[in-house]
Amino acid sequence: MSEFREQPQDNQLIERFDNLLWRIPRHIEGVTFGLSQSRLTPGSYETSLNRLNSVKERLPDIKQALDEVASGEPPDQLIQQGLTIENDMAQAYSKLSHLLHSEAAKQRIVMDRLAVGIAILILVILLLAGGLMLALIRLHHQHKKVLKLSLMDELTGLGNRRYMLNFSELLFEQSQRSRLPLSMALLDLDHFKHVNDNFGHPAGDQVLRAFADALCDEVRKADIVARLGGEEFCVLMPETNAEGALEVVERIRKRVARLSHQELGVPTAVTVSLGLATADNPDTSFDHLYGRADQALYEAKTNGRNRVVVD
């Protein structure tokens, strides 16, 4: 969703991870050189060295996955590839560490132990840094999920009141700058309590979901739809005057009245009352616009329901 913008620290995380990918092959080359200068036989460390070289060959794939994350893709592929490389490096470290201790016990060659030990220490640091980066990416991914859930109505899949307020502030500021109208409709299902009382709350939930689906079918792509709570909903219509907004909400009202028993999941019919207000004056505040739409909705409810009242 476009409203979930990347934070500055996310870009820093990507840059740090990119730097780490650049450093890994440099350190693997250092380990290779250190091993070649030691008194260890090539056959003793060939398997571990091959594993490290395999890691180096797979780094371009990691870099491509990192670029996709930076462009907004989910980090699942990056995390999976990172875990595989981390596991290979850990196994190479384990074998080299065992080889080092075995050789030291046999020959007590201090310089060889020191050279290989430094190389292994570098690998340990890389493993720790890589693990930290992967943990941070996982944490960031989970944070985005939590943020998304905090803005979504779980029952209908629409945005919730917080979602609507976030967008309303942005759209209202844009409307004031551009001097283009912004329309708001508040919607309330008529006699919804009777549905819950007669058919039960699970049936009421199904009616709300069917209503939300119908609402989404009738609004335009630029419109913002949210469930404010209970059976009350809101539609924000940017760059839409009162006449254009009335066409949209009348279409919604008629579509809801046509919902079939199969769509609703219960043998009943439902209707909706709507209050509509338009901000076409740059001096109008959002609270004032909301209050006008709410008053219009109240009039629609008290004047017979299943109607649109325009403030």
XYZ file of N, CA and C in Angstrom, residues 73-285:
639
model
N 10.405 -4.629 -2.413
C 9.968 -6.019 -2.385
C 10.134 -6.588 -0.975
N 9.341 -7.627 -0.601
C 9.524 -8.257 0.711
C 10.893 -8.927 0.798
N 11.493 -8.961 2.011
C 12.866 -9.469 2.148
C 12.955 -10.976 2.301
N 11.869 -11.732 2.008
C 11.886 -13.176 2.269
C 13.007 -13.895 1.517
N 13.175 -13.583 0.215
C 14.215 -14.253 -0.585
C 15.598 -13.886 -0.078
N 15.796 -12.616 0.274
C 17.087 -12.175 0.801
C 17.415 -12.899 2.087
N 16.436 -13.038 2.967
C 16.659 -13.716 4.245
C 17.016 -15.177 4.018
N 16.298 -15.853 3.093
C 16.575 -17.265 2.830
C 17.978 -17.458 2.283
N 18.383 -16.633 1.315
C 19.723 -16.744 0.747
C 20.778 -16.400 1.795
N 20.498 -15.398 2.620
C 21.451 -15.011 3.658
C 21.665 -16.119 4.669
N 20.579 -16.803 5.035
C 20.708 -17.913 5.987
C 21.534 -19.058 5.396
N 21.352 -19.325 4.094
C 22.125 -20.386 3.450
C 23.611 -20.046 3.452
N 23.956 -18.809 3.087
C 25.354 -18.382 3.078
C 25.923 -18.372 4.494
N 25.126 -17.913 5.432
C 25.583 -17.897 6.816
C 25.907 -19.311 7.308
N 25.066 -20.278 6.915
C 25.289 -21.669 7.313
C 26.572 -22.215 6.677
N 26.796 -21.909 5.377
C 28.016 -22.377 4.706
C 29.269 -21.793 5.360
N 29.222 -20.501 5.691
C 30.378 -19.866 6.316
C 30.621 -20.436 7.717
N 29.542 -20.748 8.413
C 29.690 -21.319 9.750
C 30.326 -22.708 9.683
N 29.920 -23.509 8.698
C 30.502 -24.843 8.563
C 31.984 -24.754 8.172
N 32.297 -23.815 7.255
C 33.700 -23.638 6.886
C 34.525 -23.219 8.097
N 33.993 -22.317 8.902
C 34.686 -21.879 10.109
C 34.924 -23.044 11.060
N 33.875 -23.869 11.229
C 34.002 -24.990 12.164
C 35.120 -25.943 11.738
N 35.157 -26.260 10.432
C 36.186 -27.187 9.950
C 37.577 -26.569 10.032
N 37.701 -25.292 9.680
C 39.007 -24.639 9.773
C 39.467 -24.531 11.223
N 38.534 -24.271 12.125
C 38.891 -24.184 13.535
C 39.403 -25.532 14.052
N 38.710 -26.600 13.661
C 39.153 -27.944 14.069
C 40.525 -28.265 13.474
N 40.701 -27.892 12.213
C 41.986 -28.141 11.547
C 43.103 -27.373 12.243
N 42.822 -26.147 12.624
C 43.816 -25.318 13.295
C 44.281 -25.951 14.600
N 43.324 -26.360 15.416
C 43.688 -26.944 16.714
C 44.432 -28.268 16.547
N 43.998 -29.052 15.562
C 44.680 -30.328 15.338
C 46.122 -30.111 14.895
N 46.296 -29.169 13.962
C 47.644 -28.899 13.460
C 48.525 -28.284 14.541
N 47.931 -27.400 15.346
C 48.712 -26.776 16.414
C 49.167 -27.804 17.433
N 48.272 -28.763 17.710
C 48.632 -29.798 18.677
C 49.753 -30.685 18.153
N 49.758 -30.865 16.834
C 50.790 -31.728 16.261
C 52.116 -30.987 16.112
N 52.093 -29.789 15.620
C 53.334 -29.127 15.237
C 53.706 -27.938 16.118
N 52.734 -27.413 16.886
C 52.987 -26.254 17.750
C 53.604 -25.098 16.972
N 53.087 -24.849 15.807
C 53.636 -23.773 14.978
C 52.848 -22.497 15.282
N 53.433 -21.624 16.033
C 52.740 -20.436 16.525
C 52.320 -19.519 15.383
N 53.194 -19.312 14.409
C 52.888 -18.362 13.355
C 51.722 -18.837 12.485
N 51.709 -20.133 12.182
C 50.590 -20.651 11.396
C 49.282 -20.504 12.160
N 49.353 -20.806 13.450
C 48.149 -20.701 14.275
C 47.664 -19.255 14.331
N 48.593 -18.342 14.434
C 48.229 -16.942 14.501
C 47.593 -16.475 13.187
N 48.212 -16.851 12.047
C 47.708 -16.413 10.747
C 46.308 -16.957 10.485
N 46.124 -18.255 10.704
C 44.814 -18.844 10.463
C 43.808 -18.347 11.500
N 44.294 -18.150 12.727
C 43.401 -17.658 13.776
C 42.840 -16.287 13.451
N 43.674 -15.414 12.900
C 43.201 -14.088 12.518
C 42.147 -14.203 11.408
N 42.417 -15.078 10.444
C 41.448 -15.261 9.354
C 40.119 -15.773 9.887
N 40.183 -16.713 10.835
C 38.952 -17.258 11.409
C 38.228 -16.191 12.224
N 38.999 -15.379 12.933
C 38.383 -14.290 13.696
C 37.604 -13.350 12.777
N 38.170 -13.071 11.606
C 37.477 -12.222 10.639
C 36.176 -12.891 10.199
N 36.220 -14.197 9.974
C 35.008 -14.907 9.578
C 33.951 -14.855 10.674
N 34.389 -14.988 11.921
C 33.440 -14.917 13.034
C 32.767 -13.551 13.068
N 33.558 -12.495 12.872
C 33.003 -11.147 12.866
C 31.986 -10.992 11.735
N 32.327 -11.549 10.571
C 31.395 -11.471 9.444
C 30.109 -12.233 9.731
N 30.235 -13.392 10.357
C 29.046 -14.166 10.700
C 28.151 -13.399 11.667
N 28.775 -12.792 12.656
C 28.001 -12.021 13.623
C 27.327 -10.822 12.963
N 28.078 -10.124 12.101
C 27.519 -8.960 11.423
C 26.388 -9.369 10.484
N 26.607 -10.476 9.747
C 25.561 -10.946 8.847
C 24.310 -11.363 9.600
N 24.500 -12.066 10.739
C 23.352 -12.457 11.548
C 22.597 -11.257 12.074
N 23.330 -10.219 12.477
C 22.699 -9.001 12.968
C 21.880 -8.333 11.871
N 22.455 -8.251 10.668
C 21.742 -7.620 9.572
C 20.457 -8.378 9.233
N 20.542 -9.700 9.202
C 19.359 -10.496 8.906
C 18.301 -10.320 9.984
N 18.736 -10.255 11.245
C 17.790 -10.043 12.337
C 17.108 -8.692 12.214
N 17.874 -7.670 11.825
C 17.293 -6.335 11.667
C 16.278 -6.310 10.528
N 16.588 -7.010 9.432
C 15.657 -7.042 8.308
C 14.375 -7.773 8.704
N 14.526 -8.888 9.453
C 13.332 -9.595 9.927
C 12.490 -8.693 10.815
N 13.179 -7.981 11.716
C 12.477 -7.083 12.621
C 11.737 -5.993 11.849
N 12.396 -5.448 10.832
C 11.766 -4.408 10.018
C 10.540 -4.955 9.293
N 10.668 -6.180 8.769
C 9.562 -6.791 8.045
C 8.369 -6.995 8.979
N 8.644 -7.458 10.216
C 7.576 -7.660 11.184
C 6.947 -6.330 11.582
N 7.791 -5.289 11.685
C 7.264 -3.970 12.042
C 6.285 -3.468 10.982
N 6.604 -3.703 9.710
C 5.708 -3.277 8.642
C 4.386 -4.035 8.716
N 4.455 -5.333 9.078
C 3.222 -6.100 9.205
C 2.356 -5.555 10.334
N 3.003 -5.252 11.477
C 2.264 -4.717 12.615
C 1.645 -3.372 12.262
N 2.413 -2.529 11.558
C 1.904 -1.225 11.158
C 0.697 -1.369 10.242
N 0.780 -2.313 9.313
C -0.336 -2.535 8.395
C -1.581 -2.979 9.151
N -1.390 -3.912 10.125
C -2.524 -4.389 10.898
C -3.141 -3.278 11.733
N -2.316 -2.342 12.206
C -2.833 -1.254 13.039
C -3.693 -0.292 12.243
N -3.621 -0.339 10.909
C -4.389 0.555 10.052
C -5.528 -0.163 9.325
N -5.727 -1.444 9.633
C -6.696 -2.234 8.879
C -7.789 -2.759 9.798
N -9.021 -2.754 9.283
C -10.133 -3.380 9.981
C -10.108 -4.875 9.682
N -9.951 -5.681 10.706
C -9.740 -7.114 10.511
C -10.946 -7.794 9.885
N -12.155 -7.373 10.219
C -13.357 -8.050 9.727
C -13.558 -7.838 8.232
N -13.477 -6.586 7.776
C -13.811 -6.266 6.389
C -12.606 -6.137 5.467
N -11.399 -5.986 6.033
C -10.219 -5.768 5.212
C -10.065 -4.333 4.756
N -10.979 -3.452 5.157
C -10.868 -2.038 4.818
C -9.929 -1.350 5.808
N -9.589 -0.093 5.509
C -8.872 0.690 6.488
C -9.764 0.978 7.686
N -9.142 1.278 8.840
C -9.921 1.598 10.026
C -9.961 3.115 10.243
N -10.429 3.541 11.409
C -10.553 4.977 11.670
C -9.193 5.673 11.592
N -8.156 5.046 12.136
C -6.819 5.647 12.087
C -6.352 5.802 10.649
N -6.626 4.795 9.822
C -6.286 4.848 8.398
C -6.974 6.029 7.731
N -8.264 6.196 8.020
C -9.020 7.295 7.430
C -8.463 8.647 7.876
N -8.142 8.772 9.164
C -7.629 10.041 9.662
C -6.272 10.371 9.049
N -5.427 9.362 8.851
C -4.130 9.596 8.214
C -4.306 10.163 6.808
N -5.220 9.564 6.049
C -5.435 10.018 4.686
C -6.183 11.344 4.640
N -7.117 11.524 5.557
C -7.916 12.746 5.524
C -7.041 13.981 5.704
N -6.078 13.904 6.595
C -5.192 15.041 6.809
C -4.411 15.366 5.542
N -3.869 14.327 4.896
C -3.099 14.521 3.666
C -3.977 15.071 2.545
N -5.145 14.468 2.340
C -6.024 14.881 1.251
C -6.582 16.281 1.486
N -6.842 16.607 2.753
C -7.381 17.926 3.037
C -6.329 19.009 2.754
N -5.077 18.742 3.113
C -4.012 19.697 2.817
C -3.839 19.858 1.307
N -3.903 18.743 0.558
C -3.793 18.819 -0.901
C -4.949 19.611 -1.491
N -6.137 19.413 -0.950
C -7.304 20.131 -1.445
C -7.156 21.634 -1.223
N -6.612 22.015 -0.057
C -6.435 23.433 0.230
C -5.378 24.065 -0.679
N -4.290 23.310 -0.938
C -3.232 23.854 -1.795
C -3.704 23.973 -3.240
N -4.383 22.960 -3.730
C -4.795 22.946 -5.137
C -6.110 23.680 -5.380
N -6.825 23.997 -4.272
C -8.138 24.640 -4.358
C -9.125 23.777 -5.145
N -8.936 22.456 -5.078
C -9.880 21.518 -5.671
C -10.747 20.932 -4.564
N -11.994 20.608 -4.848
C -12.910 20.156 -3.786
C -12.544 18.770 -3.252
N -12.916 18.535 -2.003
C -12.781 17.231 -1.359
C -14.136 16.887 -0.757
N -14.678 15.743 -1.124
C -15.993 15.342 -0.622
C -15.852 14.178 0.353
N -16.731 14.176 1.337
C -16.739 13.106 2.336
C -18.161 12.589 2.491
N -18.292 11.253 2.504
C -19.586 10.617 2.768
C -19.454 9.727 3.987
N -20.384 9.878 4.912
C -20.494 8.971 6.053
C -21.678 8.057 5.802
N -21.493 6.752 6.012
C -22.505 5.758 5.692
C -22.830 4.946 6.939
N -24.107 4.599 7.106
C -24.524 3.814 8.261
C -25.605 2.835 7.814
N -25.374 1.546 8.069
C -26.360 0.535 7.689
C -27.624 0.723 8.521
N -28.773 0.646 7.871
C -30.048 0.867 8.550
C -30.485 -0.379 9.322
N -30.940 -0.160 10.551
C -31.495 -1.242 11.392
C -30.548 -2.443 11.497
N -29.258 -2.163 11.580
C -28.304 -3.282 11.631
C -28.470 -4.094 12.912
N -28.905 -3.453 13.981
C -29.102 -4.168 15.242
C -30.118 -5.291 15.079
N -31.103 -5.085 14.204
C -32.099 -6.129 13.977
C -31.462 -7.366 13.346
N -30.467 -7.155 12.494
C -29.780 -8.305 11.881
C -29.085 -9.127 12.952
N -28.349 -8.449 13.842
C -27.667 -9.171 14.927
C -28.660 -9.854 15.856
N -29.761 -9.169 16.177
C -30.741 -9.737 17.118
C -31.474 -10.930 16.515
N -31.789 -10.859 15.229
C -32.600 -11.910 14.593
C -31.783 -13.078 14.061
N -30.533 -12.799 13.628
C -29.750 -13.855 12.980
C -28.435 -14.159 13.701
N -28.058 -13.353 14.672
C -26.819 -13.594 15.408
C -25.672 -12.748 14.887
N -24.664 -12.595 15.729
C -23.529 -11.743 15.365
C -22.688 -12.309 14.215
N -22.481 -13.635 14.105
C -21.752 -14.139 12.928
C -22.440 -13.745 11.616
N -23.783 -13.798 11.597
C -24.511 -13.373 10.400
C -24.327 -11.876 10.179
N -24.313 -11.107 11.281
C -24.070 -9.673 11.158
C -22.708 -9.377 10.564
N -21.705 -10.172 10.966
C -20.356 -9.993 10.409
C -20.348 -10.259 8.910
N -21.087 -11.281 8.478
C -21.158 -11.588 7.047
C -21.827 -10.450 6.283
N -22.848 -9.852 6.867
C -23.524 -8.715 6.216
C -22.552 -7.547 6.078
N -21.746 -7.291 7.121
C -20.768 -6.206 7.047
C -19.735 -6.465 5.956
N -19.306 -7.723 5.839
C -18.333 -8.049 4.787
C -18.951 -7.875 3.405
N -20.202 -8.304 3.239
C -20.871 -8.147 1.947
C -21.052 -6.666 1.619
N -21.398 -5.870 2.618
C -21.553 -4.430 2.412
C -20.213 -3.812 2.011
N -19.139 -4.194 2.701
C -17.810 -3.646 2.386
C -17.403 -3.994 0.959
N -17.684 -5.228 0.525
C -17.355 -5.631 -0.854
C -18.127 -4.791 -1.864
N -19.418 -4.590 -1.602
C -20.233 -3.781 -2.510
C -19.734 -2.343 -2.544
N -19.338 -1.838 -1.394
C -18.821 -0.473 -1.307
C -17.560 -0.316 -2.155
N -16.661 -1.275 -2.029
C -15.408 -1.211 -2.800
C -15.659 -1.328 -4.298
N -16.693 -2.090 -4.683
C -17.001 -2.244 -6.105
C -17.493 -0.938 -6.729
N -18.154 -0.104 -5.939
C -18.802 1.083 -6.490
C -17.952 2.354 -6.410
N -16.985 2.410 -5.502
C -16.154 3.611 -5.409
C -15.093 3.586 -6.507
N -14.418 4.720 -6.675
C -13.364 4.825 -7.673
C -12.011 4.517 -7.059
N -11.005 4.295 -7.899
C -9.683 3.918 -7.403
C -9.069 4.992 -6.505
N -9.355 6.250 -6.796
C -8.764 7.336 -6.018
C -9.462 7.552 -4.685
N -10.644 6.955 -4.486
C -11.397 7.167 -3.255
C -10.819 6.339 -2.106
N -10.951 6.859 -0.902
C -10.468 6.193 0.304
C -11.666 5.683 1.092
N -11.661 4.375 1.389
C -12.786 3.752 2.085
C -12.295 3.219 3.428
N -13.084 3.447 4.481
C -12.693 2.979 5.806
C -13.932 2.605 6.608
N -13.740 1.671 7.523
C -14.783 1.348 8.498
C -14.442 2.083 9.790
N -15.336 2.972 10.214
C -15.062 3.787 11.391
C -15.385 3.046 12.679
N -16.232 2.036 12.589
C -16.622 1.278 13.767
C -18.053 0.811 13.635
N -18.363 -0.392 14.179
C -19.721 -0.901 14.087
C -20.175 -0.985 12.649
N -21.345 -0.367 12.356
C -21.880 -0.366 10.992
C -21.682 0.969 10.310
N -20.740 1.784 10.798
C -20.497 3.106 10.210
C -19.229 3.088 9.365
N -19.332 3.645 8.151
C -18.235 3.653 7.194
C -18.033 5.075 6.673
N -16.905 5.269 5.990
C -16.578 6.589 5.455
C -15.950 6.430 4.071
N -16.280 7.366 3.172
C -15.642 7.422 1.853
C -15.131 8.846 1.636
N -13.838 8.972 1.383
C -13.237 10.257 1.035
C -13.033 10.297 -0.478
N -13.488 11.379 -1.101
C -13.439 11.483 -2.561
C -12.653 12.731 -2.952
N -11.347 12.595 -3.214
C -10.535 13.763 -3.555
C -10.874 14.317 -4.932
N -10.705 15.626 -5.074
C -10.925 16.320 -6.346
C -12.310 16.015 -6.915
N -13.302 15.964 -6.016
C -14.663 15.620 -6.426
C -15.631 16.654 -5.861
N -16.391 17.283 -6.749
C -17.360 18.267 -6.278
C -18.622 17.563 -5.782
N -19.582 18.368 -5.281
C -20.787 17.800 -4.679
C -21.583 16.985 -5.683
N -21.666 17.446 -6.915
C -22.442 16.728 -7.939
C -21.821 15.372 -8.254
N -20.498 15.368 -8.439
C -19.831 14.094 -8.730
C -19.896 13.136 -7.559
N -19.752 13.659 -6.342
C -19.810 12.803 -5.157
C -21.204 12.220 -4.984
N -22.236 13.003 -5.300
C -23.614 12.507 -5.178
C -23.851 11.327 -6.115
N -23.277 11.371 -7.305
C -23.420 10.249 -8.236
C -22.814 8.978 -7.644
N -21.641 9.122 -7.006
C -20.967 7.959 -6.421
C -21.805 7.373 -5.292
N -22.253 8.211 -4.360
C -22.952 7.681 -3.178
C -24.342 7.152 -3.532
N -24.990 7.740 -4.524
C -26.279 7.191 -4.953
C -26.088 5.813 -5.575
N -24.982 5.657 -6.292
C -24.680 4.342 -6.870
C -24.456 3.312 -5.753
N -23.774 3.743 -4.695
C -23.552 2.856 -3.548
C -24.881 2.487 -2.893
N -25.725 3.477 -2.661
C -27.000 3.226 -1.983
C -27.843 2.214 -2.763
N -27.929 2.379 -4.063
C -28.741 1.481 -4.883
C -28.140 0.077 -4.923
N -26.800 0.001 -4.972
C -26.153 -1.322 -5.010
C -26.410 -2.079 -3.709
N -26.355 -1.385 -2.576
C -26.582 -2.054 -1.288
C -28.012 -2.574 -1.206
N -28.958 -1.794 -1.677
C -30.359 -2.224 -1.637
C -30.603 -3.451 -2.508
N -29.733 -3.678 -3.491
C -29.899 -4.830 -4.398
C -29.169 -6.074 -3.920
N -28.439 -6.004 -2.807
C -27.695 -7.176 -2.336
C -28.646 -8.350 -2.099
N -28.297 -9.504 -2.636
C -29.165 -10.679 -2.550
C -28.961 -11.404 -1.230
N -29.898 -12.309 -0.951
C -29.770 -13.128 0.249
C -28.493 -13.958 0.207
N -28.124 -14.416 -0.996
C -26.902 -15.213 -1.126
C -25.679 -14.374 -0.770
N -25.635 -13.137 -1.222
C -24.499 -12.270 -0.916
C -24.450 -11.918 0.564
N -25.621 -11.659 1.137
C -25.677 -11.267 2.548
C -25.515 -12.458 3.487
N -25.886 -13.641 3.026
C -25.782 -14.814 3.874
C -26.952 -14.983 4.822
N -27.956 -14.118 4.737
C -29.143 -14.209 5.588
C -30.367 -13.827 4.746
N -31.547 -14.358 5.084
C -32.763 -14.047 4.314
C -33.354 -12.698 4.716
N -32.667 -11.653 4.377
C -33.138 -10.307 4.681
C -32.557 -9.343 3.657
N -33.050 -8.118 3.689
C -32.502 -7.060 2.836
C -31.920 -5.976 3.729
N -30.943 -5.251 3.210
C -30.339 -4.162 3.978
C -30.329 -2.894 3.125
N -30.376 -1.781 3.810
C -30.249 -0.483 3.149
C -29.236 0.348 3.917
N -28.854 1.478 3.331
C -27.832 2.315 3.958
C -28.254 3.785 3.849
N -27.984 4.522 4.905
C -28.195 5.970 4.910
C -26.848 6.650 4.763
N -26.841 7.783 4.031
C -25.576 8.448 3.725
C -25.698 9.949 3.954
N -24.654 10.524 4.559
C -24.546 11.963 4.692
C -23.351 12.446 3.892
N -23.554 13.460 3.050
C -22.510 13.901 2.132
C -22.219 15.380 2.344
N -20.929 15.708 2.389
C -20.503 17.106 2.494
C -19.281 17.306 1.621
N -19.120 18.527 1.096
C -18.001 18.847 0.208
C -17.290 20.094 0.708
N -15.948 20.010 0.756
C -15.127 21.168 1.122
C -14.627 21.813 -0.157
N -15.207 22.958 -0.510
C -14.742 23.690 -1.692
C -14.295 25.097 -1.324
N -14.111 25.316 -0.021
C -13.640 26.598 0.498
C -12.322 26.373 1.219
N -11.235 27.028 0.822
C -9.929 26.786 1.453
C -9.891 27.124 2.937
N -10.878 27.879 3.420
C -10.904 28.236 4.839
C -11.614 27.180 5.685
N -12.211 26.183 5.035
C -12.926 25.135 5.766
C -11.923 24.185 6.432
N -12.195 23.798 7.683
C -11.335 22.838 8.382
C -11.880 21.434 8.180
